[in-house]
Short mmCIF file of C-alpha atoms in Angstrom, two decimals:
data_model
loop_
_atom_site.label_atom_id
_atom_site.label_comp_id
_atom_site.label_asym_id
_atom_site.label_seq_id
_atom_site.Cartn_x
_atom_site.Cartn_y
_atom_site.Cartn_z
CA MET A 1 35.65 -59.63 50.02
CA GLU A 2 36.75 -59.86 46.28
CA SER A 3 33.19 -60.42 44.86
CA THR A 4 31.76 -57.76 47.27
CA LEU A 5 34.36 -55.02 46.52
CA LEU A 6 34.34 -55.68 42.72
CA ALA A 7 30.56 -55.71 42.67
CA ARG A 8 30.47 -52.27 44.51
CA LEU A 9 32.89 -50.93 41.84
CA ARG A 10 30.76 -52.14 38.94
CA GLU A 11 27.50 -50.91 40.53
CA GLN A 12 28.69 -47.35 41.07
CA ASN A 13 26.46 -44.63 39.55
CA ILE A 14 28.81 -41.70 39.49
CA GLU A 15 26.06 -39.27 38.79
CA GLN A 16 24.14 -40.29 41.93
CA ARG A 17 27.41 -40.10 43.89
CA LEU A 18 27.79 -36.54 42.79
CA GLY A 19 24.36 -35.31 43.49
CA PRO A 20 22.64 -32.46 41.61
CA LEU A 21 24.61 -30.85 38.78
CA GLY A 22 24.96 -27.11 39.18
CA LYS A 23 25.94 -25.94 35.67
CA SER A 24 24.77 -26.97 32.06
CA SER A 25 28.48 -27.60 31.37
CA ASP A 26 28.61 -30.13 34.27
CA ARG A 27 26.75 -32.78 32.39
CA ILE A 28 28.99 -32.41 29.41
CA VAL A 29 32.12 -32.87 31.57
CA LEU A 30 30.61 -35.66 33.41
CA SER A 31 29.88 -37.55 30.28
CA GLU A 32 33.57 -37.15 29.32
CA TRP A 33 34.63 -38.43 32.64
CA GLN A 34 32.14 -41.47 32.14
CA ARG A 35 33.94 -42.37 28.82
CA SER A 36 37.20 -42.79 30.67
CA GLY A 37 35.40 -45.36 32.83
CA VAL A 38 37.37 -44.25 35.90
CA ARG A 39 35.85 -45.47 39.19
CA PHE A 40 37.25 -46.02 42.68
CA ALA A 41 36.08 -48.10 45.52
CA ALA A 42 37.52 -48.71 48.96
CA ALA A 43 36.67 -51.42 51.50
CA GLU A 44 37.23 -49.21 54.64
CA GLY A 45 38.06 -45.67 55.62
CA ARG A 46 37.03 -42.29 54.23
CA LEU A 47 39.16 -42.31 51.04
CA GLU A 48 36.42 -43.33 48.66
CA GLU A 49 34.02 -40.66 50.11
CA VAL A 50 36.66 -37.89 49.73
CA TYR A 51 37.63 -39.22 46.20
CA TYR A 52 34.03 -38.54 45.00
CA LEU A 53 33.85 -35.29 46.94
CA ALA A 54 37.02 -34.32 44.95
CA LEU A 55 35.42 -35.24 41.63
CA ARG A 56 32.29 -33.11 42.58
CA LYS A 57 34.62 -30.11 43.49
CA LEU A 58 36.50 -30.54 40.27
CA LEU A 59 33.44 -29.95 38.20
CA ASP A 60 33.16 -26.53 39.99
CA CYS A 61 36.52 -25.72 38.78
CA ILE A 62 35.74 -26.27 35.00
CA VAL A 63 33.84 -23.35 33.60
CA PRO A 64 33.92 -21.24 30.24
CA LEU A 65 35.61 -17.97 30.33
CA GLY A 66 34.29 -15.06 28.42
CA GLY A 67 31.68 -17.32 26.63
CA GLU A 68 34.53 -19.70 25.24
CA THR A 69 34.74 -23.50 25.66
CA SER A 70 34.89 -24.71 29.51
CA ILE A 71 38.50 -24.88 30.71
CA LEU A 72 40.13 -25.75 33.93
CA GLN A 73 40.35 -22.90 36.63
CA GLU A 74 42.64 -23.03 39.61
CA GLY A 75 39.62 -23.06 42.18
CA GLY A 76 39.45 -21.78 45.64
CA ILE A 77 40.03 -17.96 45.83
CA TYR A 78 41.77 -18.20 42.58
CA LEU A 79 39.30 -17.16 39.91
CA GLY A 80 41.01 -17.92 36.61
CA CYS A 81 43.61 -20.21 34.90
CA TRP A 82 47.14 -19.72 35.81
CA LEU A 83 49.97 -20.75 33.31
CA GLU A 84 52.40 -21.96 35.96
CA SER A 85 49.82 -24.43 37.20
CA THR A 86 46.40 -24.80 35.83
CA GLY A 87 47.63 -24.39 32.21
CA THR A 88 50.47 -26.84 32.60
CA ILE A 89 50.88 -29.50 35.39
CA ASN A 90 47.12 -29.38 36.38
CA ALA A 91 45.98 -29.76 32.74
CA GLU A 92 48.72 -32.50 32.28
CA LEU A 93 47.05 -34.67 35.11
CA LEU A 94 43.60 -33.94 33.99
CA SER A 95 44.28 -35.11 30.62
CA ARG A 96 44.09 -38.73 31.76
CA PHE A 97 40.47 -38.05 33.00
CA LEU A 98 39.03 -35.20 30.78
CA PRO A 99 41.23 -34.81 27.80
CA GLY A 100 38.75 -32.42 25.99
CA VAL A 101 38.93 -29.85 29.00
CA SER A 102 42.72 -30.18 29.18
CA GLU A 103 43.09 -29.50 25.38
CA ALA A 104 40.64 -26.38 25.53
CA THR A 105 42.88 -25.20 28.38
CA TYR A 106 46.19 -25.40 26.32
CA ARG A 107 44.61 -23.89 23.33
CA SER A 108 43.27 -20.91 25.36
CA PHE A 109 46.65 -19.81 26.22
CA ALA A 110 47.94 -19.93 22.70
CA ARG A 111 44.84 -18.02 21.52
CA HIS A 112 45.49 -15.22 23.86
CA GLN A 113 49.23 -14.94 23.05
CA ARG A 114 50.34 -11.23 22.64
CA ALA A 115 51.47 -10.20 19.20
CA ASP A 116 55.03 -9.88 20.56
CA GLY A 117 54.98 -13.50 21.62
CA LEU A 118 54.34 -13.22 25.35
CA LEU A 119 51.80 -15.81 26.73
CA PRO A 120 49.33 -14.53 29.31
CA TYR A 121 50.39 -15.68 32.74
CA LYS A 122 46.74 -16.12 33.56
CA LEU A 123 43.10 -16.02 31.99
CA THR A 124 40.15 -14.78 33.93
CA ALA A 125 36.76 -13.59 33.15
CA GLN A 126 38.14 -10.20 32.60
CA GLY A 127 40.51 -11.28 29.82
CA PRO A 128 44.15 -12.43 29.65
CA ALA A 129 46.89 -10.81 31.92
CA TYR A 130 50.56 -10.27 30.97
CA ARG A 131 52.01 -8.60 34.13
CA GLN A 132 54.45 -11.36 34.95
CA ILE A 133 55.59 -14.60 33.43
CA GLN A 134 54.84 -17.15 36.20
CA LEU A 135 56.64 -20.34 34.85
CA VAL A 136 57.23 -23.69 36.64
CA THR A 137 56.20 -26.77 34.68
CA PRO A 138 57.35 -26.67 31.21
CA LEU A 139 54.34 -26.18 28.89
CA GLY A 140 56.01 -28.27 26.13
CA ARG A 141 56.20 -31.41 28.19
CA SER A 142 52.40 -31.02 29.16
CA VAL A 143 51.44 -30.49 25.66
CA TRP A 144 53.60 -33.30 24.29
CA ASN A 145 52.17 -35.79 26.91
CA HIS A 146 48.73 -34.87 25.96
CA TYR A 147 49.53 -35.25 22.28
CA ALA A 148 51.07 -38.67 22.77
CA LEU A 149 48.21 -39.84 25.09
CA HIS A 150 45.34 -38.77 22.87
CA GLY A 151 45.57 -39.86 19.20
CA ARG A 152 48.52 -37.48 18.16
CA ASP A 153 46.55 -34.72 16.63
CA ARG A 154 49.01 -32.81 14.45
CA ASP A 155 46.99 -29.71 14.08
CA PHE A 156 46.89 -29.20 17.85
CA LEU A 157 50.55 -29.90 18.24
CA LEU A 158 51.48 -27.36 15.35
CA ALA A 159 49.36 -24.78 16.89
CA MET A 160 50.99 -25.26 20.35
CA TYR A 161 54.46 -25.60 18.72
CA ARG A 162 54.14 -22.22 17.04
CA ALA A 163 52.93 -20.49 20.23
CA MET A 164 55.82 -21.76 22.12
CA GLU A 165 58.35 -21.06 19.44
CA ARG A 166 57.29 -17.37 19.70
CA TYR A 167 57.27 -17.31 23.42
CA ASP A 168 60.78 -18.82 23.42
CA ARG A 169 61.98 -15.81 21.42
CA TRP A 170 60.14 -13.24 23.76
CA LEU A 171 62.04 -14.77 26.80
CA ALA A 172 65.33 -14.67 25.17
CA ASP A 173 64.73 -10.97 24.18
CA HIS A 174 63.38 -9.83 27.50
CA ARG A 175 64.55 -11.98 30.33
CA ASP A 176 68.32 -12.25 29.67
CA THR A 177 69.43 -8.80 30.28
CA ARG A 178 72.84 -9.89 31.70
CA GLY A 179 73.61 -11.97 28.76
CA THR A 180 74.28 -15.22 30.78
CA GLY A 181 71.81 -17.33 28.94
CA CYS A 182 69.86 -17.90 32.05
CA VAL A 183 66.23 -16.67 32.51
CA GLU A 184 65.91 -13.95 34.93
CA ALA A 185 63.27 -13.38 37.66
CA PHE A 186 62.11 -9.90 38.04
CA SER A 187 59.69 -10.58 40.79
CA ALA A 188 58.29 -13.11 43.33
CA PHE A 189 55.06 -13.71 41.19
CA ASP A 190 57.39 -14.82 38.14
CA THR A 191 57.82 -18.23 39.84
CA GLY A 192 54.69 -18.05 41.85
CA HIS A 193 56.75 -18.07 45.13
CA ASP A 194 54.40 -15.96 47.28
CA LEU A 195 56.01 -15.02 50.66
CA SER A 196 59.08 -17.20 50.08
CA PRO A 197 62.21 -15.83 51.69
CA ARG A 198 63.85 -16.50 48.35
CA PHE A 199 62.17 -13.18 47.30
CA TRP A 200 62.31 -11.18 50.43
CA HIS A 201 62.98 -7.56 49.57
CA VAL A 202 62.07 -8.20 45.97
CA PRO A 203 58.71 -6.71 44.58
CA ASP A 204 56.01 -9.15 43.95
CA ALA A 205 55.41 -7.97 40.50
CA PRO A 206 57.60 -6.73 37.74
CA HIS A 207 58.28 -2.98 37.43
CA LEU A 208 55.02 -0.93 36.59
CA GLY A 209 53.27 -4.15 35.80
CA ASP A 210 55.49 -4.65 32.54
CA ALA A 211 56.76 -8.39 32.42
CA SER A 212 59.90 -7.02 30.45
CA ARG A 213 61.07 -4.68 33.24
CA PHE A 214 62.48 -5.01 36.80
CA ASP A 215 62.70 -2.29 39.59
CA PRO A 216 65.64 -0.27 38.49
CA ASP A 217 66.25 0.91 42.13
CA SER A 218 66.41 -2.62 43.44
CA PRO A 219 69.79 -3.38 45.16
CA ILE A 220 69.60 -7.21 44.15
CA LEU A 221 67.57 -7.66 40.82
CA PRO A 222 67.63 -9.23 38.45
CA PHE A 223 68.03 -12.84 39.72
CA LEU A 224 69.53 -15.51 37.44
CA ALA A 225 66.60 -17.91 38.31
CA PRO A 226 67.42 -21.61 38.31
CA ASP A 227 63.76 -22.96 37.92
CA LEU A 228 62.92 -20.58 35.10
CA THR A 229 66.20 -21.48 33.29
CA ALA A 230 65.58 -25.19 33.69
CA ASN A 231 61.90 -24.69 32.47
CA VAL A 232 63.33 -23.30 29.23
CA TYR A 233 65.83 -25.92 28.91
CA CYS A 234 63.32 -28.74 29.33
CA GLN A 235 60.85 -26.90 27.15
CA ARG A 236 63.55 -26.67 24.32
CA GLN A 237 64.12 -30.41 24.51
CA TYR A 238 60.30 -30.94 24.07
CA LEU A 239 60.25 -28.44 21.10
CA ALA A 240 63.02 -30.50 19.43
CA ARG A 241 60.74 -33.41 19.72
CA MET A 242 57.81 -31.52 18.44
CA ALA A 243 59.69 -30.16 15.49
CA GLU A 244 60.75 -33.56 14.34
CA GLU A 245 57.25 -34.97 14.81
CA LEU A 246 56.03 -32.11 12.47
CA GLY A 247 58.72 -32.77 9.80
CA PHE A 248 61.00 -29.95 10.90
CA SER A 249 64.58 -30.11 12.21
CA GLY A 250 65.04 -30.26 15.97
CA GLU A 251 68.75 -29.69 16.03
CA GLU A 252 68.54 -25.97 16.76
CA TRP A 253 66.31 -26.47 19.57
CA ARG A 254 68.69 -29.03 20.95
CA MET A 255 71.70 -26.80 20.66
CA LYS A 256 69.59 -23.96 22.32
CA ALA A 257 68.66 -26.48 25.18
CA ALA A 258 72.33 -27.38 25.63
CA LYS A 259 73.21 -23.88 26.23
CA SER A 260 70.41 -23.39 28.69
CA LEU A 261 71.63 -26.37 30.60
CA ASP A 262 75.41 -25.06 30.52
CA SER A 263 74.05 -21.70 31.89
CA LEU A 264 72.00 -23.23 34.60
CA PHE A 265 75.05 -25.17 35.94
CA ARG A 266 77.53 -22.44 35.26
CA TYR A 267 75.58 -19.63 37.14
CA CYS A 268 72.96 -21.27 39.40
CA TYR A 269 74.51 -24.50 40.90
CA ASP A 270 76.75 -24.15 43.95
CA GLU A 271 79.21 -27.04 43.89
CA GLU A 272 79.91 -26.76 47.48
CA ASP A 273 76.37 -27.08 48.77
CA ARG A 274 75.28 -29.16 45.65
CA PHE A 275 72.07 -27.03 45.48
CA PHE A 276 70.48 -24.68 42.76
CA TYR A 277 70.28 -21.06 43.94
CA ASP A 278 69.40 -17.72 42.25
CA ARG A 279 72.38 -15.37 41.54
CA ASP A 280 71.71 -11.67 42.28
CA ARG A 281 72.99 -8.73 40.35
CA HIS A 282 76.25 -8.74 42.29
CA ASP A 283 76.79 -12.48 41.41
CA ARG A 284 76.19 -13.67 44.88
CA PHE A 285 74.05 -16.86 45.53
CA VAL A 286 70.80 -16.18 47.11
CA LYS A 287 71.20 -18.99 49.81
CA VAL A 288 67.84 -20.00 50.44
CA GLN A 289 67.10 -23.75 49.91
CA SER A 290 63.57 -24.11 48.55
CA ASP A 291 61.67 -26.36 46.38
CA VAL A 292 63.35 -24.76 43.36
CA LEU A 293 65.42 -27.98 43.61
CA LEU A 294 62.34 -30.17 43.03
CA ARG A 295 61.53 -27.90 40.15
CA VAL A 296 64.66 -28.13 38.44
CA LEU A 297 64.80 -31.87 38.75
CA ALA A 298 61.11 -32.23 37.48
CA CYS A 299 62.56 -30.41 34.28
CA GLU A 300 64.74 -33.65 33.67
CA VAL A 301 67.99 -31.85 34.66
CA GLY A 302 70.68 -34.30 35.58
CA ASP A 303 71.15 -38.07 35.29
CA ARG A 304 70.16 -40.66 37.71
CA GLU A 305 73.27 -40.48 39.75
CA PHE A 306 72.82 -36.75 40.18
CA PHE A 307 69.14 -37.28 41.07
CA ASP A 308 70.14 -39.99 43.50
CA SER A 309 72.62 -37.52 45.27
CA MET A 310 69.78 -34.91 45.53
CA LEU A 311 67.48 -37.63 47.17
CA GLN A 312 70.12 -38.42 49.76
CA ALA A 313 71.09 -34.88 50.62
CA TYR A 314 67.87 -33.17 50.31
CA LEU A 315 64.53 -34.62 49.11
CA LEU A 316 64.54 -37.63 51.42
CA ASN A 317 66.36 -35.79 54.30
CA THR A 318 64.28 -35.28 57.28
CA SER A 319 66.21 -32.05 58.15
CA LYS A 320 65.55 -30.65 54.73
CA PHE A 321 62.47 -31.38 52.76
CA PHE A 322 61.26 -34.77 53.85
CA ALA A 323 58.70 -33.87 56.44
CA LYS A 324 56.14 -36.25 57.87
CA TYR A 325 53.88 -34.81 55.00
CA PRO A 326 56.45 -33.93 52.36
CA PHE A 327 57.72 -31.90 50.45
CA THR A 328 58.35 -28.67 52.28
CA SER A 329 58.69 -25.53 50.32
CA ILE A 330 61.73 -24.42 52.30
CA ALA A 331 64.38 -26.52 53.94
CA MET A 332 63.31 -27.28 57.51
CA ASP A 333 66.79 -26.45 58.98
CA ASP A 334 66.63 -22.93 57.46
CA PRO A 335 66.02 -20.45 60.26
CA ARG A 336 63.53 -18.77 57.93
CA PHE A 337 61.29 -21.95 57.76
CA ASP A 338 57.70 -21.20 58.72
CA PRO A 339 55.48 -24.50 58.81
CA HIS A 340 52.26 -22.43 59.22
CA SER A 341 49.90 -23.28 56.48
CA GLY A 342 46.85 -21.08 57.14
CA TYR A 343 47.69 -18.53 54.30
CA ASN A 344 49.27 -18.64 50.68
CA SER A 345 52.94 -19.35 51.77
CA TRP A 346 55.78 -20.77 50.11
CA ALA A 347 57.83 -20.04 53.17
CA GLY A 348 57.57 -23.53 54.64
CA PRO A 349 54.32 -25.71 54.38
CA SER A 350 53.81 -28.43 51.95
CA ASN A 351 52.19 -27.04 48.72
CA PHE A 352 49.98 -29.28 46.54
CA LEU A 353 51.48 -27.76 43.47
CA SER A 354 54.83 -29.27 44.61
CA LEU A 355 53.26 -32.54 45.31
CA ILE A 356 51.84 -32.87 41.90
CA ARG A 357 55.08 -31.73 40.20
CA ALA A 358 57.06 -34.40 42.22
CA PRO A 359 56.16 -37.67 40.35
CA HIS A 360 57.71 -36.82 37.09
CA ALA A 361 61.09 -35.98 38.72
CA PHE A 362 61.04 -39.44 40.51
CA GLU A 363 59.64 -41.49 37.74
CA HIS A 364 61.96 -39.94 35.17
CA HIS A 365 64.84 -41.68 37.00
CA GLY A 366 63.08 -44.84 37.81
CA ARG A 367 62.67 -44.02 41.56
CA TYR A 368 59.22 -45.44 41.89
CA VAL A 369 59.58 -46.92 45.34
CA GLU A 370 60.95 -43.66 46.86
CA LEU A 371 57.90 -41.78 45.39
CA THR A 372 55.56 -44.03 47.21
CA TRP A 373 56.91 -42.73 50.37
CA ALA A 374 55.43 -39.34 49.61
CA LEU A 375 52.14 -40.73 48.20
CA GLN A 376 51.18 -42.68 51.17
CA PRO A 377 51.33 -40.00 53.82
CA ILE A 378 49.42 -37.53 51.47
CA LEU A 379 46.72 -40.12 50.82
CA SER A 380 46.60 -40.60 54.62
CA SER A 381 46.13 -36.80 54.93
CA PHE A 382 43.48 -36.73 52.24
CA ALA A 383 41.43 -39.55 54.03
CA ARG A 384 40.79 -37.15 56.97
CA ALA A 385 40.04 -34.08 54.86
CA THR A 386 36.86 -32.06 54.55
CA ARG A 387 38.12 -29.60 51.83
CA PHE A 388 40.84 -29.32 49.25
CA ALA A 389 43.38 -26.79 50.32
CA GLN A 390 46.42 -25.28 48.67
CA THR A 391 48.72 -26.04 51.54
CA ILE A 392 48.87 -28.70 54.41
CA SER A 393 50.82 -28.70 57.55
CA PRO A 394 54.10 -30.70 57.06
CA TRP A 395 53.82 -31.73 60.78
CA THR A 396 50.19 -32.87 61.00
CA GLY A 397 48.80 -32.99 57.39
CA GLU A 398 45.97 -30.72 58.36
CA GLU A 399 44.35 -28.61 55.53
CA GLY A 400 45.71 -25.21 55.35
CA PHE A 401 44.72 -22.14 52.98
CA THR A 402 41.76 -21.94 50.76
CA GLU A 403 39.48 -24.84 49.58
CA ALA A 404 38.22 -26.47 46.36
CA TYR A 405 41.75 -25.86 44.99
CA SER A 406 42.16 -27.93 41.64
CA PRO A 407 45.86 -28.73 42.19
CA SER A 408 44.88 -30.44 45.59
CA ILE A 409 41.86 -32.19 43.81
CA LEU A 410 43.98 -33.45 41.08
CA CYS A 411 46.64 -34.54 43.57
CA LEU A 412 44.13 -37.02 45.01
CA LEU A 413 43.12 -38.40 41.77
CA ASP A 414 46.64 -38.77 40.53
CA TYR A 415 48.13 -40.31 43.86
CA VAL A 416 45.12 -42.86 44.07
CA GLU A 417 45.92 -43.88 40.29
CA ARG A 418 49.65 -43.95 40.83
CA LEU A 419 49.42 -46.14 43.97
CA SER A 420 46.30 -48.23 43.53
CA GLY A 421 45.02 -47.77 40.07
CA ILE A 422 45.32 -47.92 36.33
CA LEU A 423 47.46 -45.41 34.71
CA PRO A 424 47.83 -44.78 30.92
CA THR A 425 51.25 -43.28 29.84
CA PRO A 426 52.15 -41.20 26.89
CA ASP A 427 54.51 -44.07 25.79
CA GLY A 428 51.55 -46.33 25.13
CA GLU A 429 51.93 -48.43 28.58
CA LEU A 430 49.35 -49.23 31.11
CA TRP A 431 50.46 -49.23 34.81
CA PHE A 432 48.43 -51.59 37.21
CA THR A 433 50.00 -50.76 40.57
CA GLY A 434 49.40 -53.40 43.25
CA LEU A 435 49.81 -51.24 46.42
CA ILE A 436 47.06 -50.22 49.07
CA PRO A 437 47.04 -46.91 51.01
CA TYR A 438 48.52 -47.75 54.34
CA ALA A 439 47.07 -46.69 57.66
CA ARG A 440 49.82 -44.31 58.87
CA ASP A 441 47.87 -41.71 61.08
CA HIS A 442 47.13 -43.14 64.39
CA GLY A 443 46.50 -46.60 62.91
CA ALA A 444 43.22 -45.28 61.29
CA GLU A 445 42.35 -47.13 58.13
CA VAL A 446 42.78 -45.04 54.98
CA ALA A 447 41.00 -47.24 52.47
CA GLY A 448 41.59 -50.99 53.21
CA GLU A 449 41.36 -53.00 50.13
CA THR A 450 40.72 -51.25 46.96
CA ALA A 451 39.16 -51.54 43.43
CA TYR A 452 39.77 -49.37 40.37
CA ALA A 453 38.28 -49.07 36.90
CA ARG A 454 39.41 -47.51 33.62
CA THR A 455 38.31 -47.77 29.97
CA VAL A 456 41.18 -47.83 27.51
CA GLY A 457 40.50 -48.08 23.69
CA GLY A 458 36.91 -49.22 24.40
CA VAL A 459 38.22 -52.03 26.64
CA ALA A 460 37.27 -52.11 30.40
CA PHE A 461 39.96 -52.91 32.83
CA GLU A 462 39.50 -53.30 36.52
CA LEU A 463 42.27 -53.62 39.20
CA LEU A 464 41.51 -55.45 42.45
CA ASN A 465 43.98 -54.80 45.32
CA LEU A 466 43.52 -57.11 48.12
CA ARG A 467 45.97 -57.84 51.05
CA GLU A 468 46.87 -61.15 49.82
CA GLY A 469 47.42 -60.25 46.14
CA SER A 470 46.12 -58.26 43.22
CA ALA A 471 43.82 -59.09 40.19
CA ILE A 472 43.11 -57.47 36.74
CA TYR A 473 39.83 -57.89 35.00
CA ARG A 474 39.71 -57.31 31.27
CA GLY A 475 36.18 -56.83 29.68
CA GLY A 476 34.56 -58.10 33.00
CA GLU A 477 36.46 -61.42 33.10
CA PRO A 478 39.66 -62.54 35.18
CA TYR A 479 42.64 -61.70 33.27
CA MET A 480 45.83 -61.71 35.51
CA THR A 481 46.99 -62.10 39.11
CA PHE A 482 50.01 -61.15 40.82
CA PRO A 483 51.41 -60.55 44.31
CA SER A 484 50.96 -57.28 46.13
CA GLY A 485 54.04 -54.75 46.09
CA VAL A 486 54.63 -54.71 42.30
CA ARG A 487 53.53 -52.76 39.29
CA VAL A 488 52.30 -54.72 36.23
CA VAL A 489 53.12 -52.92 32.88
CA THR A 490 51.11 -53.76 29.82
CA ASP A 491 50.52 -52.15 26.48
CA ARG A 492 47.16 -50.42 25.81
CA ASN A 493 45.48 -53.91 24.98
CA GLY A 494 46.66 -55.40 28.22
CA GLU A 495 49.56 -57.50 26.84
CA LEU A 496 52.19 -58.03 29.42
CA ILE A 497 55.34 -55.92 29.06
CA GLY A 498 56.90 -56.43 32.44
CA VAL A 499 56.99 -55.83 36.19
CA VAL A 500 58.28 -53.07 38.43
CA GLY A 501 59.29 -53.68 42.15
CA MET A 502 57.29 -51.07 44.03
CA SER A 503 58.45 -52.01 47.62
CA ALA A 504 61.63 -51.56 49.55
CA ARG A 505 61.51 -55.45 50.17
CA THR A 506 61.95 -58.04 47.58
CA VAL A 507 58.65 -59.23 46.25
CA GLU A 508 58.54 -62.94 45.18
CA GLY A 509 55.72 -64.76 43.82
CA THR A 510 54.02 -65.74 40.49
CA LEU A 511 52.15 -63.79 37.82
CA SER A 512 49.43 -65.80 36.34
CA TRP A 513 48.09 -64.83 32.88
CA GLY A 514 46.63 -66.51 29.98
CA GLY A 515 47.24 -69.93 31.39
CA ARG A 516 51.03 -69.16 32.11
CA GLU A 517 52.65 -69.18 35.49
CA LEU A 518 55.50 -66.79 35.67
CA PRO A 519 57.56 -66.91 38.87
CA PHE A 520 59.67 -63.88 39.72
CA ALA A 521 61.35 -61.88 42.22
CA ALA A 522 61.53 -58.18 42.06
CA ARG A 523 63.74 -55.87 44.13
CA GLY A 524 62.81 -52.44 44.88
CA ASN A 525 62.68 -50.36 41.49
CA GLU A 526 63.88 -53.24 39.65
CA ARG A 527 62.13 -53.69 36.17
CA LEU A 528 61.48 -56.97 34.74
CA ARG A 529 60.79 -57.41 31.05
CA TYR A 530 58.52 -60.14 29.76
CA GLU A 531 60.67 -62.00 27.04
CA ASP A 532 60.27 -65.65 25.58
CA GLY A 533 57.81 -66.58 28.21
CA GLN A 534 59.85 -65.32 31.30
CA LEU A 535 60.17 -62.13 33.38
CA ARG A 536 63.96 -61.05 33.38
CA SER A 537 65.63 -57.90 34.80
CA GLU A 538 66.21 -55.07 32.39
CA GLU A 539 69.30 -53.94 34.34
CA GLY A 540 71.45 -57.02 34.19
CA GLU A 541 72.60 -58.47 37.43
CA GLU A 542 72.39 -55.27 39.46
CA PRO A 543 69.13 -53.12 39.63
CA ILE A 544 69.14 -49.64 40.92
CA GLY A 545 68.30 -50.43 44.47
CA VAL A 546 66.47 -48.15 46.81
CA ILE A 547 67.66 -44.68 48.07
CA TYR A 548 66.73 -44.72 51.91
CA PRO A 549 65.76 -41.54 54.13
CA THR A 550 68.59 -39.63 55.83
CA TYR A 551 68.52 -37.64 58.88
CA LYS A 552 70.89 -34.86 58.58
#
């Protein structure tokens, strides 16, 4: 099987897999994809077929707007590029595959910034739109990760830094009418929470289409919004990092970030429920438990102990958000929960935007094993997919509303790479993950054994994941072998940095590399560092362990 699967990977002709290219820009984009060297093969199931269908549909989502350079669009019924998704988390994921398209997408938002500092919430063929703010993933984090991953272009960083600096001032001037230091929501669309019970009896858009105004006759607006406030907190942290990279002081940004964090916990955190809620104009909590929690955590709020408590109480709780196909947009024990996924709804179904935002929250705290429990069922769902929807049923994994939706497409590409592929990080690491998509749905095989390729710094790497173990090839030659159930971490040249336990069980075995035999035992989430010819735990005698699912 090893030679057969590896040979299939090496013989793949991506252009033939995709079929006729419809737009002149497709060939340019495909050329950039081919420079990444990314290819995927699976021995069984439909996942490989669906993977290349996703890539074909991704090309349809990359088009020029108004005669400009091609940028990423949302896809499906959404004709344009949205700041909350396409311009941030989508472009952040795409950066690992098509960095030129990602950078063009980021720059488009800065180029269309209004004179008063407001960034457009979307870009369409009709031009930029400024009706609302629509913030979720911090633009600063996405921009920094792109910058660190692709050569540290200071001109790009400075242009984006200046745009975000002006935007920060606009938000402070127009979205803190109550003087709390929180960022206020004036409408449902400000957070992209269409149909969510969080915003029942609140207009979908700000007053008279003006992002700086809320309905003066509303009995409950404005809301002090935890996800918007967390977004600005996190963005300010990254702006501090950018400022220092550019030779400025980052201290003022850190002070502003600390004030945002203080306001978030002072006004939006309920100590009794241990949950983040909006606070209405009467200082009452809007007690709807939604994916706001996951959004706040993805903004790097709280330490590991705090995150672990959220996993136990909510994210891995099967009566809250940990559905068979997680994560639901509303807690399942809320009487307003609606699992139906046949329309654009944040009132219950699992949304692919939540799914692509989730990994950062988990990985920021070293919760790699727990994240795989979300990756696996979603990949099982993809293996049955015929289109790329915005939502899926949390009960069955069936596709829901719309098709050819870029967050869904990028979720598949990202999850395959995180579970069974070769992932470059902004910190200069390469992750080679030795897991196989598991047959969870009716015992139907998802992929069987897999092979994955990626070119880094002109060097071709390949990862072969077999049931009995994994192997890395470098420049076409055998390079390293290791047991299944762990992630091997190297630098960009493939030099060993360490190993991470990726299974709830303790993985014992030997890593073979460069004529060395390195025996090890890695418990779940344990990080072993390669030093002095040995693999030793980074965490002393007691690793962080694994947080298990809960049921109430």
